[in-house]
Coordinates of C-alpha atoms in Angstrom, one line a residue:
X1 CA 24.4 1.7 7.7
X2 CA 25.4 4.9 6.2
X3 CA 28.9 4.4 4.9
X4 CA 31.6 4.2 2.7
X5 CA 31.8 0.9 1.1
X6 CA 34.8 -0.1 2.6
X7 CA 34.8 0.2 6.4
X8 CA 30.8 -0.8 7.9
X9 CA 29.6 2.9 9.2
X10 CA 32.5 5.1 7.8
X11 CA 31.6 8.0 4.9
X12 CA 33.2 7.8 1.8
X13 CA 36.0 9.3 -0.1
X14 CA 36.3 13.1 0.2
X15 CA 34.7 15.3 -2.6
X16 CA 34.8 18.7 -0.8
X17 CA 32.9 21.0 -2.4
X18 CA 34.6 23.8 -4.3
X19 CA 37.7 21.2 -4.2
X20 CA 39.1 19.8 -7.5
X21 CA 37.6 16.7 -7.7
X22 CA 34.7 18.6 -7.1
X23 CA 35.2 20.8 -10.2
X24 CA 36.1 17.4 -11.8
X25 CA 32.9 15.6 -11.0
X26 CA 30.7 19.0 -11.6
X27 CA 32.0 19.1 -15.5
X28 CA 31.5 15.2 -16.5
X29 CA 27.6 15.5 -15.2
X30 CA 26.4 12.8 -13.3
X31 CA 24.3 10.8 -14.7
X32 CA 25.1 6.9 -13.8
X33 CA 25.0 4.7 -17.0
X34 CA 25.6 0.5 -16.1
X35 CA 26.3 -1.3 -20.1
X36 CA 26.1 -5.0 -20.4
X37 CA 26.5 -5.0 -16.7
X38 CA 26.5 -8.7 -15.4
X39 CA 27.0 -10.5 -12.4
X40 CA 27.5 -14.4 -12.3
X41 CA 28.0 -16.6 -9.3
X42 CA 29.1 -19.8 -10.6
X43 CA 26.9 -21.1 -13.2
X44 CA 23.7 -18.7 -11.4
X45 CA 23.3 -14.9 -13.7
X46 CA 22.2 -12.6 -11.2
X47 CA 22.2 -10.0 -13.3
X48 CA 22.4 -10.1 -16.8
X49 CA 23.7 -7.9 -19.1
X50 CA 21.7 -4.5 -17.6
X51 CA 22.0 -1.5 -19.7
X52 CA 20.4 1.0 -17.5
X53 CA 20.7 4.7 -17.3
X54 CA 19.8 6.8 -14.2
X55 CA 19.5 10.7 -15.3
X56 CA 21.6 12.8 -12.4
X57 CA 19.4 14.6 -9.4
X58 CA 16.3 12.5 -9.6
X59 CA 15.7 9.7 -7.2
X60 CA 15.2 6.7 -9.3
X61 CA 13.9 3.2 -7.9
X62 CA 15.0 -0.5 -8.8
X63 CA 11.8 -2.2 -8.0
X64 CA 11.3 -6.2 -7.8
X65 CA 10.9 -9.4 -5.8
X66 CA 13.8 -10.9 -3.7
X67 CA 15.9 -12.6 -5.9
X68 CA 15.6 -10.6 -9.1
X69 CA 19.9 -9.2 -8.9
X70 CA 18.2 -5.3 -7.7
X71 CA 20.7 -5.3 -4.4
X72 CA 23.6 -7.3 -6.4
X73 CA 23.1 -4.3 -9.2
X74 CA 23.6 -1.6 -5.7
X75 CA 26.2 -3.5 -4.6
X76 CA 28.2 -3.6 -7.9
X77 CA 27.7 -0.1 -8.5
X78 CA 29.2 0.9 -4.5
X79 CA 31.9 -1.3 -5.2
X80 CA 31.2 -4.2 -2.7
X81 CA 30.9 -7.0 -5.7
X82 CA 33.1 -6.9 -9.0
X83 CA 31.3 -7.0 -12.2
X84 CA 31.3 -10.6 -14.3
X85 CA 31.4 -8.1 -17.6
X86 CA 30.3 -4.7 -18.6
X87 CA 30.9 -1.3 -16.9
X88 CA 29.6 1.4 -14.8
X89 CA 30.3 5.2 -15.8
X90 CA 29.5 7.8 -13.3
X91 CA 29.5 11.5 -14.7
X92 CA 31.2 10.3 -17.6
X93 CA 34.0 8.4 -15.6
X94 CA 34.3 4.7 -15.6
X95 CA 34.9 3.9 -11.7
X96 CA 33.9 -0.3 -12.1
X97 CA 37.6 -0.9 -11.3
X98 CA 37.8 1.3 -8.6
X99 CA 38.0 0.5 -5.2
X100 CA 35.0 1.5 -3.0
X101 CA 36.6 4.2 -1.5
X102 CA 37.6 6.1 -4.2
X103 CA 34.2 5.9 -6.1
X104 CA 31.9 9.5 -5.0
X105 CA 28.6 7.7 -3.7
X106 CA 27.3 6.6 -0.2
X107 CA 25.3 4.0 1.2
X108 CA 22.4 3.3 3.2
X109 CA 21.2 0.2 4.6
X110 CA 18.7 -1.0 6.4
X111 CA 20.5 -2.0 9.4
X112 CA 22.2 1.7 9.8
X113 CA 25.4 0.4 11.8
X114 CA 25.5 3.8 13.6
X115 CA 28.5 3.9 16.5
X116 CA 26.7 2.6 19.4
X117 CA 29.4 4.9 21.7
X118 CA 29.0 8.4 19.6
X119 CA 26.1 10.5 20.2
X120 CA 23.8 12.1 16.9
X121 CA 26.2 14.9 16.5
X122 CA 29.9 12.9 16.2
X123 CA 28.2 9.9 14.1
X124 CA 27.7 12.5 11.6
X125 CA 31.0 14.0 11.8
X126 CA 32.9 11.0 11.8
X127 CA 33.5 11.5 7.8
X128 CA 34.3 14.8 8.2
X129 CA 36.1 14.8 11.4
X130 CA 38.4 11.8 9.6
X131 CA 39.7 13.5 6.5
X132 CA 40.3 17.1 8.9
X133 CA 38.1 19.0 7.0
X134 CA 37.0 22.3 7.9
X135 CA 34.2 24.3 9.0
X136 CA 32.7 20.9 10.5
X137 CA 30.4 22.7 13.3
X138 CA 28.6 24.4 10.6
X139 CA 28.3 21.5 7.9
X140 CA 27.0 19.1 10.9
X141 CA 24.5 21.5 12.2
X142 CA 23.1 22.4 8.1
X143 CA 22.8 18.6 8.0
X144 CA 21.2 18.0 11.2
X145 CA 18.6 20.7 10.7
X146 CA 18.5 19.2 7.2
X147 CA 17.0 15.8 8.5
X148 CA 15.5 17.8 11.3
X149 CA 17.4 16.1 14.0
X150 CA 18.1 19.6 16.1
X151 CA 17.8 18.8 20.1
X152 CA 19.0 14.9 19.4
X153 CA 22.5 16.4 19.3
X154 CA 23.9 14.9 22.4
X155 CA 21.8 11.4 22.0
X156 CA 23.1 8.4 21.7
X157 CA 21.6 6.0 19.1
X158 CA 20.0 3.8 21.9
X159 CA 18.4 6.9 22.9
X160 CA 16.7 7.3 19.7
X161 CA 13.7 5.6 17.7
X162 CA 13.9 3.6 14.9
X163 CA 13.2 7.1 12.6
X164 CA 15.3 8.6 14.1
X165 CA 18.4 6.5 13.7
X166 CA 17.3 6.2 10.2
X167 CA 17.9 10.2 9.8
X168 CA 21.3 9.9 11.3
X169 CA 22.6 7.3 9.2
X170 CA 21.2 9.1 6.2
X171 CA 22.5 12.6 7.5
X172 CA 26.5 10.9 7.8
X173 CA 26.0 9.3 4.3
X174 CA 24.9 12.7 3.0
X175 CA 27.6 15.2 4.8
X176 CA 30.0 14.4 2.3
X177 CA 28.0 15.4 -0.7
X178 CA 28.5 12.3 -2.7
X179 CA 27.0 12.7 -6.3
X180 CA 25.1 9.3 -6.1
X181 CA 23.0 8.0 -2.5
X182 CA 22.5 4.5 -2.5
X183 CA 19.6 3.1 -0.4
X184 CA 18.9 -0.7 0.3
X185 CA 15.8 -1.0 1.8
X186 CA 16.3 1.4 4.3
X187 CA 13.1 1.7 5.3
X188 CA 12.2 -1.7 6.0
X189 CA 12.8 -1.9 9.8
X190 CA 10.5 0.8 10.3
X191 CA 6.8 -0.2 11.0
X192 CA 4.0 0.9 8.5
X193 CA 3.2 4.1 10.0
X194 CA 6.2 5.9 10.6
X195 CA 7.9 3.9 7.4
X196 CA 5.1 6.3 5.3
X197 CA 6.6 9.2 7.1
X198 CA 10.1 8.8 6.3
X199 CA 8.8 7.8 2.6
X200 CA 7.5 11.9 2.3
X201 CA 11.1 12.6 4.6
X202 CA 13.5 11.3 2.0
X203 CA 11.6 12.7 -1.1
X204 CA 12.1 15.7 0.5
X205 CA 15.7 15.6 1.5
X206 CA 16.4 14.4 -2.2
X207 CA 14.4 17.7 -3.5
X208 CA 16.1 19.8 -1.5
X209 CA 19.8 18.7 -1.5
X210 CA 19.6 17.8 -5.6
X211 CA 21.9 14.5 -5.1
X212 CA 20.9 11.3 -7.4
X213 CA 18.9 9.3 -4.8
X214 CA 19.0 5.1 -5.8
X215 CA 16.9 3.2 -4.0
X216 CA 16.5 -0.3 -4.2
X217 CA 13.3 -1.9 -2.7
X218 CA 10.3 -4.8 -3.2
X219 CA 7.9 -2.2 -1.5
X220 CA 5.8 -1.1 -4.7
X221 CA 3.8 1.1 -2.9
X222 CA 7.4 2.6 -1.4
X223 CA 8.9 2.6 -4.9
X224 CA 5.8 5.2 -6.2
X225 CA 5.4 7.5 -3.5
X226 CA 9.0 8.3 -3.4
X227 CA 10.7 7.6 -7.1
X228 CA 10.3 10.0 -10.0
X229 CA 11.8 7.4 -12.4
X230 CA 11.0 3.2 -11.9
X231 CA 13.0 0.4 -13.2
X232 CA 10.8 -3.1 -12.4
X233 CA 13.7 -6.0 -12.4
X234 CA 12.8 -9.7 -12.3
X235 CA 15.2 -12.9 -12.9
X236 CA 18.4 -9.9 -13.2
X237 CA 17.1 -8.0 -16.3
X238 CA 14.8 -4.6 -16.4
X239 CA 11.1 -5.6 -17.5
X240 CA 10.2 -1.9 -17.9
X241 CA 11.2 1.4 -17.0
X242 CA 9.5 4.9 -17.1
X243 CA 7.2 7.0 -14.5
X244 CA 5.6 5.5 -11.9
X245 CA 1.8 6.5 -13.4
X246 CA 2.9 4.8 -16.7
X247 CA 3.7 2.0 -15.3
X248 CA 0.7 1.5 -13.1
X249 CA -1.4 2.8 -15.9
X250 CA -0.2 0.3 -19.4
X251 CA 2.3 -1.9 -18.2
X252 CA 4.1 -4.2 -20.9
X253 CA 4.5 -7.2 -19.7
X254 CA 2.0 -9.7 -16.8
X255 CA 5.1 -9.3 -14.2
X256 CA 4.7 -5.5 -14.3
X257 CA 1.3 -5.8 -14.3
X258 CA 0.8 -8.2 -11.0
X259 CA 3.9 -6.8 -9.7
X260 CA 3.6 -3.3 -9.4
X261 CA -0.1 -3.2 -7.6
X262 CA -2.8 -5.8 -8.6
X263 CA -4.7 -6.1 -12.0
X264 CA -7.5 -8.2 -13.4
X265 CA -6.4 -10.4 -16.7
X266 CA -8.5 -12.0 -18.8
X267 CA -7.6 -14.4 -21.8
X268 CA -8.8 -12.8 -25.0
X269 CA -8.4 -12.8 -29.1
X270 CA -8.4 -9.7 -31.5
X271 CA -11.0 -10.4 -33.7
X272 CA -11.0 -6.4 -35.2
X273 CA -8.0 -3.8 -36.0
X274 CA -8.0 -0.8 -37.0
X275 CA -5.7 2.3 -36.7
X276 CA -7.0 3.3 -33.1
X277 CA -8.7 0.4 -31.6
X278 CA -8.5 -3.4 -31.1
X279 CA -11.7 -5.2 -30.6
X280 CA -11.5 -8.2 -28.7
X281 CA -13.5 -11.6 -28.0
X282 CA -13.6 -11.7 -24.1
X283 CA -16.1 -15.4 -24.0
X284 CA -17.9 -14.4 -26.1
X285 CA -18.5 -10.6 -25.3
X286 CA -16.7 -7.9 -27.2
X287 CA -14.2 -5.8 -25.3
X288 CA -12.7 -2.4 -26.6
X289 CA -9.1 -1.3 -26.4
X290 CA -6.9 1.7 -27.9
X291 CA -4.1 0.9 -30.2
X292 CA -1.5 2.5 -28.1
X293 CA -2.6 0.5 -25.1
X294 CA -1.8 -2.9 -26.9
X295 CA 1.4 -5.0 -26.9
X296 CA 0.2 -7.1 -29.2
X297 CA -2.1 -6.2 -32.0
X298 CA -3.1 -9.5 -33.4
X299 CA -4.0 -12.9 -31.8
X300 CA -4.4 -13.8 -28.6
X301 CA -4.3 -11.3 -26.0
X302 CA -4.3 -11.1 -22.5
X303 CA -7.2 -7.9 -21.5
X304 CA -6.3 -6.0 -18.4
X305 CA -7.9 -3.3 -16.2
X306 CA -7.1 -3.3 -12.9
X307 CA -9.1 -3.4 -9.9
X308 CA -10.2 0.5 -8.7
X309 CA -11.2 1.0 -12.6
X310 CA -13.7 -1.5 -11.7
X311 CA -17.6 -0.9 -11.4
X312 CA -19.7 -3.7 -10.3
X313 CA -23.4 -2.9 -11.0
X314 CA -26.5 -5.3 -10.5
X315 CA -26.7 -8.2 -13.4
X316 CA -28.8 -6.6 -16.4
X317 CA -28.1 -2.8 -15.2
X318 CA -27.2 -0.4 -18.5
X319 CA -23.7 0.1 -18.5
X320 CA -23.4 4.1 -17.3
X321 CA -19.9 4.1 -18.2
X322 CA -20.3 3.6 -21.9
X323 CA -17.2 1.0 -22.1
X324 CA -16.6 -2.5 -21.8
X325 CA -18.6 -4.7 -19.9
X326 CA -18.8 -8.7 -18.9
X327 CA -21.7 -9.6 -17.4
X328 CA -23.0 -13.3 -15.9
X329 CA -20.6 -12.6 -12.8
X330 CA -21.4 -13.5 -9.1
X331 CA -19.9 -11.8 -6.2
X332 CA -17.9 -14.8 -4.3
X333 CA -16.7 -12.7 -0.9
X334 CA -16.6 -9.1 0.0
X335 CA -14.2 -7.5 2.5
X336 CA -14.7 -4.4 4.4
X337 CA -11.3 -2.6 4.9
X338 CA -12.2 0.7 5.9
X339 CA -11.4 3.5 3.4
X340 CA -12.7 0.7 0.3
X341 CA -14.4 -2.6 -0.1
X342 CA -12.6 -5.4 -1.8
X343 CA -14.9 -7.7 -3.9
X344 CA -14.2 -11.0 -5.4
X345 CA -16.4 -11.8 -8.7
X346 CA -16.5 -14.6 -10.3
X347 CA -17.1 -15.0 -13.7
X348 CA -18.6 -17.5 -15.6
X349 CA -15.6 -19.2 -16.5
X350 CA -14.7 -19.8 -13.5
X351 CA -12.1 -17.5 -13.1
X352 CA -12.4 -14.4 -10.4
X353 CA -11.6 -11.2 -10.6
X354 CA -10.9 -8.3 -7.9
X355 CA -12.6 -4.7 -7.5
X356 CA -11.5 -2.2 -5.3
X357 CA -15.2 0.5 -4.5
X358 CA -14.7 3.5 -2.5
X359 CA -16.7 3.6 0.7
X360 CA -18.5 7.0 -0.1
X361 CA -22.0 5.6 1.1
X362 CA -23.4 6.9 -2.7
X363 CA -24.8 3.3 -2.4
X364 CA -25.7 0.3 -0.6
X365 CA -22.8 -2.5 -0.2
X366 CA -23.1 -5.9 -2.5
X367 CA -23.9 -8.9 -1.3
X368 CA -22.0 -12.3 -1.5
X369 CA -24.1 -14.6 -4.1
X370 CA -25.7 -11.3 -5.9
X371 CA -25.4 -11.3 -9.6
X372 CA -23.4 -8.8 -11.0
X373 CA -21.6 -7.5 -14.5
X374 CA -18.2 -5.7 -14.3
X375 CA -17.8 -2.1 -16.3
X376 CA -15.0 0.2 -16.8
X377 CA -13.9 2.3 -19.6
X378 CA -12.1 1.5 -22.6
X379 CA -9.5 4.3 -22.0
X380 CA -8.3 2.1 -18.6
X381 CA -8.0 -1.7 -20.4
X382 CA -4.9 -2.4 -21.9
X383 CA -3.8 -5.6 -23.7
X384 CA -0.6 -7.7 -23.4
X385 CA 0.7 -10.9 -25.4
X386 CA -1.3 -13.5 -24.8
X387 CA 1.2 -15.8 -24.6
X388 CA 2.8 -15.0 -21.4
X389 CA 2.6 -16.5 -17.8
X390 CA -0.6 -14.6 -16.5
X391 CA 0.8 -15.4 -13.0
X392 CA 3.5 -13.9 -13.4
X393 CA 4.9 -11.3 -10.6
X394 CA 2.2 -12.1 -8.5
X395 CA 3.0 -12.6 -5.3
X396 CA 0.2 -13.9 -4.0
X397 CA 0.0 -17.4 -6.3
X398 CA 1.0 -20.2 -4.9
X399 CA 1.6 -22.8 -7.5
X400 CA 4.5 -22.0 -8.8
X401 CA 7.7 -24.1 -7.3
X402 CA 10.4 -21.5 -5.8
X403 CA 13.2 -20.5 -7.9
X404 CA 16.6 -22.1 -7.2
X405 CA 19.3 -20.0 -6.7
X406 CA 18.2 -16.7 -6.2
X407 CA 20.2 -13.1 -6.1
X408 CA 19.4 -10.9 -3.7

């Protein structure tokens, strides 16, 4: 749906450029700043207090599981659920009071609630064609070459594919110029290959056009290609925010870390400090880590590296990489998935680990049962408090017991 938040498919308030609302919005700045924002439903915090700042003209990303408040947060900001506490200032302007209408940002959705009975052309218009204003041949065609919908003019949304219709309903929430875009999951009707596409299609509508894009999505791999800024939110509160690389690269907490992409943690303590380095007891083998890498600096630790830093050489091999290294590991299965191979080693506590290798044919594949050690450099391990849940935000453990009463 691409929409005001009032009315299901209908564009939001007028801000014409060149009009003075226009000028009004244009002198404030943009940025949209949420303080002590908060959302309860009954005795259930969906989100809790959020301070969160989203710079104006970037597209920013509010990554994390179902449940964690991100599309309660969206929804609060377009006016379709009233804060608990706290407010939302767009451009300077506090609009959490004001009615959906009357607040200058648009909506997507994933279901795009296009009019089944307009063709491409009038659902874009609708918006414009609804508050009379002008030159509407010429600000529909811009848009529609803008999404590159030209020659799907006179189509009908049944007519179209599942891109397609996602470019329409983007191209009526965009006509208007709002100074925020909101998307929900847009994306996620789409299937994997043409879902990629439109990834690389909005990032480039957003660089053109210079509009604050806000996306809200679980997809992490989504939520990098596109975003130039990344919150991660779990259980209604922001676990970290910054560039996507960064937080790929030294996340701060085990949820970002097995959230955002997979990583290999390993229980350690710090049994050296110094003013660059940690040194830490990994079962008995010594494992190197820089300062700035390190949540905690004293203690027990959690070592991470994540899988593609990762190379598995046969057991007793000298370690090329000059790094860390745990050896006494045995490879437990080995998948073949086309551009890489994913192995499973198991160390000897028990405990396995995952490694991503390039298929580049530089060597043979490893064998299930072979001895290996594990080697990376110290430059990609970081460290995190040992004292947190080193399951946490992964997806793919099954132990846990589902939460009860979860946000969207």
């Amino acid at each position: 749906m691409a929409a005001q938040s009032q009315t299901p498919g209908e564009p939001q308030a007028p801000t014409e450029p060149g009009s003075p609302e226009a000028a009004e919005h244009e002198s404030l700045g943009s940025d949209l700043v949420m303080s002590g924002l908060t959302k309860r439903f009954g005795s259930f915090t969906a989100v809790d207090s959020l301070d969160l700042t989203v710079p104006s003209g970037g597209f920013f990303a509010l990554l994390g599981p179902s449940g964690c408040g991100k599309t309660t947060t969206l929804r609060m900001v377009a006016g379709l659920e009233d804060p608990t506490a706290g407010s939302i200032r767009l451009g300077g302007k506090d609009i959490s009071r004001l009615r959906p209408y009357r607040r200058p940002v648009n909506t997507v959705f994933q279901s795009y609630a296009l009019f089944p009975h307009l063709d491409t052309y009038e659902n874009v218009a609708f918006g414009l064609r609804r508050r009379k204003a002008d030159r509407v041949r010429e600000k529909v065609t811009e848009m529609l070459d803008l999404d590159e919908l030209g020659g799907y003019e006179r189509r009908r949304p049944a007519q179209l594919s599942g891109g397609q219709q996602q470019r329409v309903a983007l191209a009526r929430a965009l006509i208007n110029r709002p100074q925020v875009l909101l998307l929900d999951e847009p994306l996620g009707a789409l299937d994997l290959k043409l879902r990629r596409q439109m990834q690389i299609e909005l990032k480039r509508i957003q660089t053109e056009i210079g509009i604050t894009f806000v996306h809200v999505t679980h997809d992490q791999e989504e939520a990098m290609t596109m975003a130039d800024t990344i919150a991660v939110m779990n259980a209604g509160v922001i676990e970290q925010m910054g560039r996507p690389a960064d937080l790929y690269d030294n996340p701060a907490t085990t949820f970002v870390a097995n959230f955002l992409g997979q990583s290999n943690l390993v229980h350690g303590r710090v049994v050296k400090a110094d003013s660059d380095h940690l040194v830490v007891d990994v079962a008995g083998e010594r494992v190197g880590v820089r300062r700035d890498r390190a949540r905690s600096h004293s203690g027990d630790v959690l070592i991470g590296v994540r899988p593609e830093k990762v190379h598995l050489a046969p057991a007793g091999e000298e370690n090329s990489t000059g790094g860390n290294r745990l050896g006494g590991a045995l490879v437990s299965d080995v998948s073949f998935t086309g551009t890489s191979t994913q192995y499973l080693v198991r160390l000897a506590s028990g405990q396995e680990l995952t490694v991503f290798e390039q298929n580049t044919g530089t060597r043979p594949q490893l064998a299930a049962g072979q001895k290996v050690d594990l080697h990376w450099a110290r430059q990609h391990t970081f460290a995190l408090d040992g004292s947190q849940d080193i399951h946490a935000g992964d997806e793919t453990y099954t132990d846990a017991a589902p939460a009860v009463g979860a946000a969207p």
